Amino acid sequence: MSTPSVAVIVVAAGSGTRLGRPEPKAFVPLGDGTLLSHAVRGVLRMREPVQLVVVVPAERVDQTRAELQEGADASAELVVVAGGELRQDSVAAGLAQLAPEIGIVLVHDAARALTPALLFDEVAAAVRTRGHGVVPGLPVVDTVKRVADGRVVETVDRAELAAVQTPQGFPRGALERAYRLAGGEFTDDAALAAAAGVQVDVVPGDVRAFKITVPADLRRAEQLVAEAGAGAEASAREGVSAVQRHADDAEPSILPPEPVAEPRVLVPRVGTGVDVHAFADDDTPLWLAGLEWPGERGLAGHSDGDAASHAICDALLAAAGLGDVGRIFGTADPELDGAHGEVFLRETVRRVREAGFIVGNVSVQLVGNRPKLAPRREEAEALLSRFVGAPVSVSATTSDGLGFTGRGEGVAAIATALLLPA
């Protein structure tokens, strides 16, 4: 077995009073196991071997260690340690247990029990590639108000907001230094690390990594686990062997039985979108790839004519099986007169998520003689990635003087989108 270079600290020492249960939150039953058991399962399904450090209430250490060692994967090195009064104390206790060879640390809340292994893998890979802090996050879809004494003070620009999740990953040395310098209480490790000067990036999160805080969250998790279980049982009835269930009603074990069949085949879905706009005959400003291009001739259209944004929308809608831009938005809608690409992208992503998908990544290529993309490529990619909530790459080419783009009559955009089942 190879020596792990990644450690995952699962924080499970909180009381979870808002859940209204007598046991600590991490030990609340969920399906055939507990919140902690499902959280641990996600870690143990990572592609690479890890050191697993579980931080629990002091009175639960021995029981948790025995149950985890009984069912732990051979590729994981397991440590169970007592936590502290504050979350920071618990993470610090976990950090103290790291093996010398560990270079990357992921900190995960057991309350995010259904976080898939893929998200752990992606955060670890991002830390390894970028060399600084990485946290997963989802776009904020609700309108956010700043309130004082019950009155709305202002509307916050949600385009610059993200709902941050766990696991949160860091180079080991940077996180340990941040904890040594911590001078106050922080709500998560990203805030603590940033206060110590550590750069922290946000990568796309996962809707399954929601936090179980109140009874409604637990009911949502129970429904998801039950649906997965029902699918597995259906597969078993079709001839797939199933693991025999425990016959007694004893307290659920730390590790629930490993499912022997997925409820359905979960495969990525790919969509392609193409959009074309002619240059306008008036002084319409040019909007393309989410950016305004001062001094450039604008594109004609009912909206702002942003061919890149519209092609991305078509690609996303096609992958999700939701139709196309013309069907969803339509040129007859007066509210979309002059609307920017951001409006279309955010609404499209919202519909894609409602349909049960998350965006993996998008690529879009512009075809035309102008504007010159190279000077603003990174700016366009950053902006579109923020709108979509996933990586967006932008490229450009000419058509060697052929066709309407070669004659300088307009711009075309071709986009490809990858969606993953949520």
XYZ file of C-alpha atoms in Angstrom:
422
model
C 0.000 0.000 0.000
C 1.377 3.421 -0.947
C 2.014 5.979 1.778
C -0.731 8.638 1.858
C 0.216 12.238 1.158
C -3.324 13.514 1.822
C -5.134 13.588 5.149
C -8.824 14.213 5.734
C -9.870 15.534 9.133
C -13.562 14.802 9.723
C -14.889 17.110 12.429
C -17.633 15.321 14.367
C -17.363 16.698 17.907
C -20.242 19.199 17.839
C -23.436 18.860 19.853
C -25.842 19.928 17.097
C -28.442 21.406 19.435
C -30.447 22.916 16.548
C -31.167 19.402 15.304
C -33.109 18.720 18.498
C -31.693 15.240 19.092
C -30.316 13.764 22.335
C -27.138 12.351 20.764
C -24.320 14.463 19.273
C -25.162 15.487 15.707
C -22.630 13.232 13.997
C -24.159 10.170 15.693
C -27.761 10.866 14.680
C -29.127 7.876 12.695
C -29.332 8.276 8.917
C -30.494 5.305 6.882
C -28.552 2.205 7.932
C -25.862 4.279 9.628
C -25.247 7.727 11.065
C -24.267 11.131 9.726
C -20.659 10.287 10.582
C -20.787 6.924 8.829
C -21.956 8.493 5.578
C -19.340 11.236 5.821
C -16.608 8.635 6.363
C -17.875 6.595 3.434
C -17.302 9.557 1.109
C -13.706 9.843 2.303
C -12.999 6.121 1.960
C -14.171 6.161 -1.655
C -11.506 8.669 -2.720
C -9.260 7.606 -5.585
C -6.052 7.816 -3.532
C -5.158 6.432 -0.104
C -5.574 8.911 2.732
C -4.920 9.309 6.410
C -8.362 9.606 7.988
C -8.519 11.581 11.242
C -11.920 11.596 12.936
C -12.505 14.080 15.762
C -15.369 13.137 18.112
C -16.569 13.921 21.666
C -14.194 12.498 24.279
C -16.730 9.975 25.557
C -17.212 8.574 22.034
C -13.549 8.013 21.108
C -13.193 4.345 22.054
C -16.533 3.292 20.567
C -15.909 5.191 17.334
C -12.383 3.833 16.952
C -13.569 0.233 17.401
C -16.425 0.564 14.929
C -14.392 2.419 12.323
C -11.478 -0.015 12.513
C -13.888 -2.886 11.974
C -15.179 -1.494 8.704
C -12.424 0.842 7.502
C -10.900 0.475 4.054
C -7.406 -1.000 4.057
C -6.176 1.944 1.977
C -6.916 4.428 4.787
C -4.810 5.064 7.874
C -7.267 5.739 10.713
C -6.912 7.948 13.787
C -9.747 8.838 16.190
C -9.147 11.671 18.635
C -11.148 13.725 21.121
C -12.273 17.189 20.044
C -12.460 20.454 21.944
C -15.101 22.962 22.958
C -14.817 24.989 19.757
C -14.591 23.758 16.175
C -11.125 25.303 15.912
C -10.010 23.291 18.929
C -11.232 20.115 17.239
C -9.422 20.840 13.978
C -6.256 21.672 15.914
C -6.540 18.314 17.685
C -6.795 16.625 14.304
C -3.801 18.499 12.908
C -1.698 17.262 15.803
C -2.301 13.662 14.657
C -1.022 14.029 11.083
C 1.666 11.662 9.873
C 4.996 13.286 8.850
C 4.528 12.506 5.149
C 1.198 14.326 4.856
C 1.443 17.373 2.574
C -2.216 18.202 1.874
C -4.967 18.482 4.482
C -8.712 18.467 3.835
C -11.016 19.511 6.675
C -14.577 18.216 6.434
C -17.700 18.607 8.561
C -19.499 15.353 9.358
C -22.724 17.369 9.136
C -22.208 17.424 5.342
C -22.797 13.700 5.408
C -23.694 13.054 1.766
C -20.705 14.796 0.190
C -19.551 12.573 -2.708
C -16.006 11.245 -2.971
C -15.540 13.126 -6.243
C -15.599 16.464 -4.413
C -12.834 15.307 -2.034
C -10.760 14.212 -5.024
C -11.268 17.500 -6.856
C -10.362 19.672 -3.863
C -7.221 17.625 -3.154
C -6.178 17.846 -6.805
C -6.769 21.602 -6.874
C -4.629 22.144 -3.758
C -1.872 20.008 -5.264
C -1.974 21.974 -8.527
C -2.374 25.511 -7.161
C -0.331 25.290 -3.985
C -2.721 27.229 -1.735
C -6.142 26.967 -0.098
C -9.138 25.640 -2.049
C -12.772 25.515 -0.945
C -15.850 24.275 -2.836
C -18.747 26.663 -3.255
C -22.067 27.083 -5.037
C -23.470 30.268 -6.593
C -25.967 32.139 -4.418
C -29.264 32.012 -6.305
C -31.486 33.949 -3.880
C -31.532 37.727 -3.723
C -29.566 38.751 -0.629
C -30.479 41.773 1.503
C -28.442 43.487 4.191
C -30.809 44.078 7.117
C -30.518 46.261 10.229
C -33.205 46.374 12.939
C -35.608 44.523 10.662
C -35.259 46.949 7.782
C -33.590 46.397 4.440
C -30.477 48.536 4.176
C -29.254 47.421 0.761
C -29.330 44.641 -1.794
C -26.057 42.713 -1.947
C -24.659 41.824 -5.366
C -24.991 38.038 -5.369
C -22.687 37.776 -8.384
C -19.784 38.156 -5.963
C -21.140 35.679 -3.397
C -20.685 31.926 -3.010
C -22.177 29.455 -0.542
C -19.041 27.724 0.723
C -18.970 24.018 1.607
C -16.495 21.419 2.863
C -14.068 19.690 2.422
C -11.756 22.693 2.521
C -8.209 21.903 1.432
C -4.831 23.465 2.218
C -1.135 22.758 2.024
C -0.288 21.352 5.420
C 2.315 23.959 6.331
C 0.004 26.853 5.444
C -2.875 25.497 7.542
C -0.703 24.679 10.535
C 0.817 28.178 10.427
C -2.665 29.705 10.199
C -3.755 27.820 13.305
C -0.676 28.964 15.203
C -1.517 32.577 14.325
C -5.281 32.330 14.880
C -6.411 35.146 17.144
C -10.157 34.783 17.430
C -13.023 32.517 16.500
C -13.740 31.767 12.825
C -16.703 30.026 11.221
C -14.597 27.924 8.875
C -11.014 27.101 8.015
C -11.027 29.270 4.903
C -11.691 32.383 7.003
C -9.006 31.387 9.511
C -6.473 30.734 6.745
C -7.309 33.962 4.912
C -6.808 35.918 8.140
C -3.274 34.506 8.227
C -2.594 35.624 4.653
C -3.250 32.318 2.897
C -4.739 32.637 -0.586
C -7.994 30.711 -0.892
C -9.665 29.861 -4.212
C -13.230 28.674 -4.766
C -13.933 25.685 -7.016
C -17.375 24.360 -7.997
C -19.133 22.634 -5.112
C -21.793 19.934 -5.122
C -25.477 20.191 -4.193
C -25.175 16.937 -2.233
C -22.687 18.553 0.162
C -25.426 20.461 2.004
C -25.101 20.891 5.747
C -27.520 19.058 8.040
C -28.314 21.646 10.698
C -32.064 21.617 11.417
C -34.705 18.862 11.266
C -35.735 19.832 7.723
C -32.166 19.177 6.536
C -32.208 15.751 8.161
C -35.506 14.877 6.483
C -33.988 15.881 3.131
C -30.989 13.632 3.750
C -33.221 10.742 4.853
C -35.238 11.065 1.649
C -32.104 10.990 -0.516
C -30.732 7.937 1.310
C -34.096 6.181 1.096
C -34.364 6.854 -2.640
C -30.878 5.456 -3.204
C -31.731 2.424 -1.102
C -34.961 1.825 -3.004
C -33.057 1.921 -6.267
C -30.532 -0.601 -4.982
C -33.313 -2.932 -3.840
C -34.955 -2.695 -7.242
C -31.683 -3.693 -8.880
C -31.377 -6.596 -6.475
C -34.822 -7.872 -7.471
C -33.626 -7.919 -11.056
C -30.899 -10.378 -10.207
C -28.163 -8.300 -8.603
C -26.936 -9.880 -5.382
C -27.542 -7.760 -2.266
C -25.883 -7.723 1.129
C -28.123 -9.254 3.788
C -29.513 -6.618 6.151
C -28.976 -6.788 9.901
C -31.870 -8.566 11.555
C -31.910 -6.718 14.881
C -32.848 -3.155 15.775
C -29.608 -2.314 17.557
C -28.079 1.174 17.429
C -26.801 1.779 13.898
C -23.167 0.964 13.319
C -20.646 3.578 12.303
C -20.233 2.149 8.806
C -23.465 1.259 6.944
C -23.455 -1.679 4.540
C -21.734 -0.925 1.252
C -24.328 -0.720 -1.541
C -23.912 -3.425 -4.138
C -25.698 -1.603 -6.941
C -26.310 1.975 -7.920
C -29.982 2.967 -8.267
C -29.326 4.135 -11.807
C -26.455 4.683 -14.186
C -25.035 8.142 -13.570
C -23.187 9.370 -16.618
C -22.091 12.825 -17.760
C -24.177 14.588 -20.374
C -22.752 16.782 -23.131
C -24.490 19.544 -25.049
C -23.471 21.790 -27.954
C -24.700 25.304 -28.650
C -24.165 27.649 -31.602
C -25.158 31.306 -31.861
C -24.644 33.928 -34.562
C -25.148 37.700 -34.482
C -24.558 40.275 -37.185
C -22.858 43.557 -36.432
C -25.350 46.385 -35.856
C -25.628 49.380 -38.174
C -25.890 51.890 -35.314
C -23.793 52.813 -32.294
C -24.878 49.780 -30.256
C -22.092 48.866 -27.783
C -20.424 45.489 -28.180
C -21.103 42.920 -25.466
C -19.348 39.589 -25.911
C -18.336 36.836 -23.461
C -19.977 38.839 -20.695
C -17.733 41.867 -21.285
C -18.327 45.257 -22.839
C -15.793 46.133 -25.550
C -15.469 49.928 -25.785
C -14.762 51.274 -29.262
C -15.949 48.089 -30.985
C -18.997 47.842 -33.218
C -21.866 46.145 -31.424
C -23.919 43.092 -32.357
C -27.572 43.266 -33.354
C -30.151 41.364 -31.331
C -33.219 41.585 -29.082
C -30.909 41.362 -26.079
C -27.308 42.588 -25.976
C -26.352 40.184 -28.792
C -23.738 38.341 -26.707
C -23.225 35.336 -28.980
C -20.833 33.614 -26.555
C -23.248 33.744 -23.607
C -26.148 32.609 -25.761
C -24.163 29.683 -27.192
C -23.225 28.589 -23.663
C -26.899 28.712 -22.649
C -27.854 26.572 -25.633
C -25.142 24.040 -24.787
C -26.273 23.804 -21.143
C -29.932 23.496 -22.063
C -29.177 20.861 -24.688
C -27.176 18.748 -22.244
C -29.998 18.910 -19.693
C -32.676 18.189 -22.311
C -34.439 21.507 -21.660
C -34.724 22.894 -25.171
C -32.897 25.998 -26.381
C -32.564 29.727 -25.752
C -35.332 30.647 -28.161
C -37.787 28.320 -26.455
C -36.881 29.331 -22.902
C -36.443 33.087 -23.283
C -37.967 34.155 -26.604
C -37.525 37.428 -28.454
C -41.083 38.530 -27.665
C -40.338 39.055 -23.964
C -40.039 42.831 -23.403
C -38.133 42.279 -20.147
C -35.265 40.780 -22.133
C -34.917 43.772 -24.445
C -31.235 44.692 -24.130
C -30.665 42.123 -21.344
C -27.034 41.130 -20.791
C -25.674 37.619 -21.121
C -25.417 37.287 -17.350
C -29.216 37.281 -17.097
C -29.515 34.374 -19.536
C -26.627 32.415 -17.996
C -27.811 32.624 -14.397
C -31.369 31.649 -15.286
C -30.113 28.797 -17.461
C -27.899 27.454 -14.669
C -30.820 27.677 -12.249
C -32.971 25.578 -14.586
C -30.159 23.077 -15.109
C -29.822 22.615 -11.347
C -33.579 22.218 -10.961
C -33.412 19.477 -13.595
C -30.959 17.559 -11.385
C -27.584 18.457 -12.871
C -24.493 20.406 -11.912
C -22.184 22.032 -14.434
C -18.833 20.293 -14.866
C -17.202 22.706 -17.302
C -17.896 24.700 -20.454
C -15.775 25.684 -23.453
C -16.753 28.329 -25.990
C -14.983 29.392 -29.182
C -15.569 32.704 -30.921
C -15.340 32.843 -34.718
C -14.722 36.272 -36.227
C -12.203 38.925 -37.167
C -12.864 41.093 -34.130
C -12.674 41.891 -31.311
C -9.225 40.537 -30.425
C -9.817 38.149 -27.560
C -6.243 37.554 -26.361
C -5.844 40.722 -24.245
C -9.041 39.985 -22.299
C -9.221 36.196 -22.413
C -8.542 35.658 -18.707
C -11.012 38.391 -17.763
C -13.726 36.766 -19.911
C -13.033 33.296 -18.518
C -13.152 34.510 -14.917
C -16.418 36.378 -15.447
C -18.193 33.590 -17.311
C -16.966 31.021 -14.761
C -18.504 33.117 -12.013
C -21.839 33.346 -13.842
C -21.928 29.605 -14.568
C -20.454 28.411 -11.267
C -17.974 26.150 -13.077
C -14.822 26.513 -15.178
C -15.398 28.179 -18.546
C -12.623 28.312 -21.157
C -12.786 30.808 -24.023
C -10.891 30.648 -27.316
C -11.116 32.451 -30.639
C -10.315 31.892 -34.292
C -10.854 33.523 -37.653
C -12.308 31.863 -40.721
C -9.480 32.841 -43.075
C -11.596 35.426 -44.826
C -14.340 32.910 -45.661
C -18.058 33.387 -45.027
C -19.855 36.153 -43.165
C -17.338 36.098 -40.309
C -14.461 36.373 -42.767
C -16.138 39.358 -44.413
C -16.533 41.038 -41.025
C -20.324 40.910 -41.051
C -20.772 39.325 -37.650
C -19.565 36.920 -34.961
C -20.334 33.241 -34.358
C -19.847 31.271 -31.146
C -19.701 27.510 -30.604
C -20.005 26.111 -27.060
C -19.773 22.686 -25.471
C -21.030 21.994 -21.942
C -20.520 19.007 -19.638
C -23.179 18.301 -17.014
C -22.962 15.823 -14.144
C -25.974 14.247 -12.417
C -26.613 15.768 -9.004
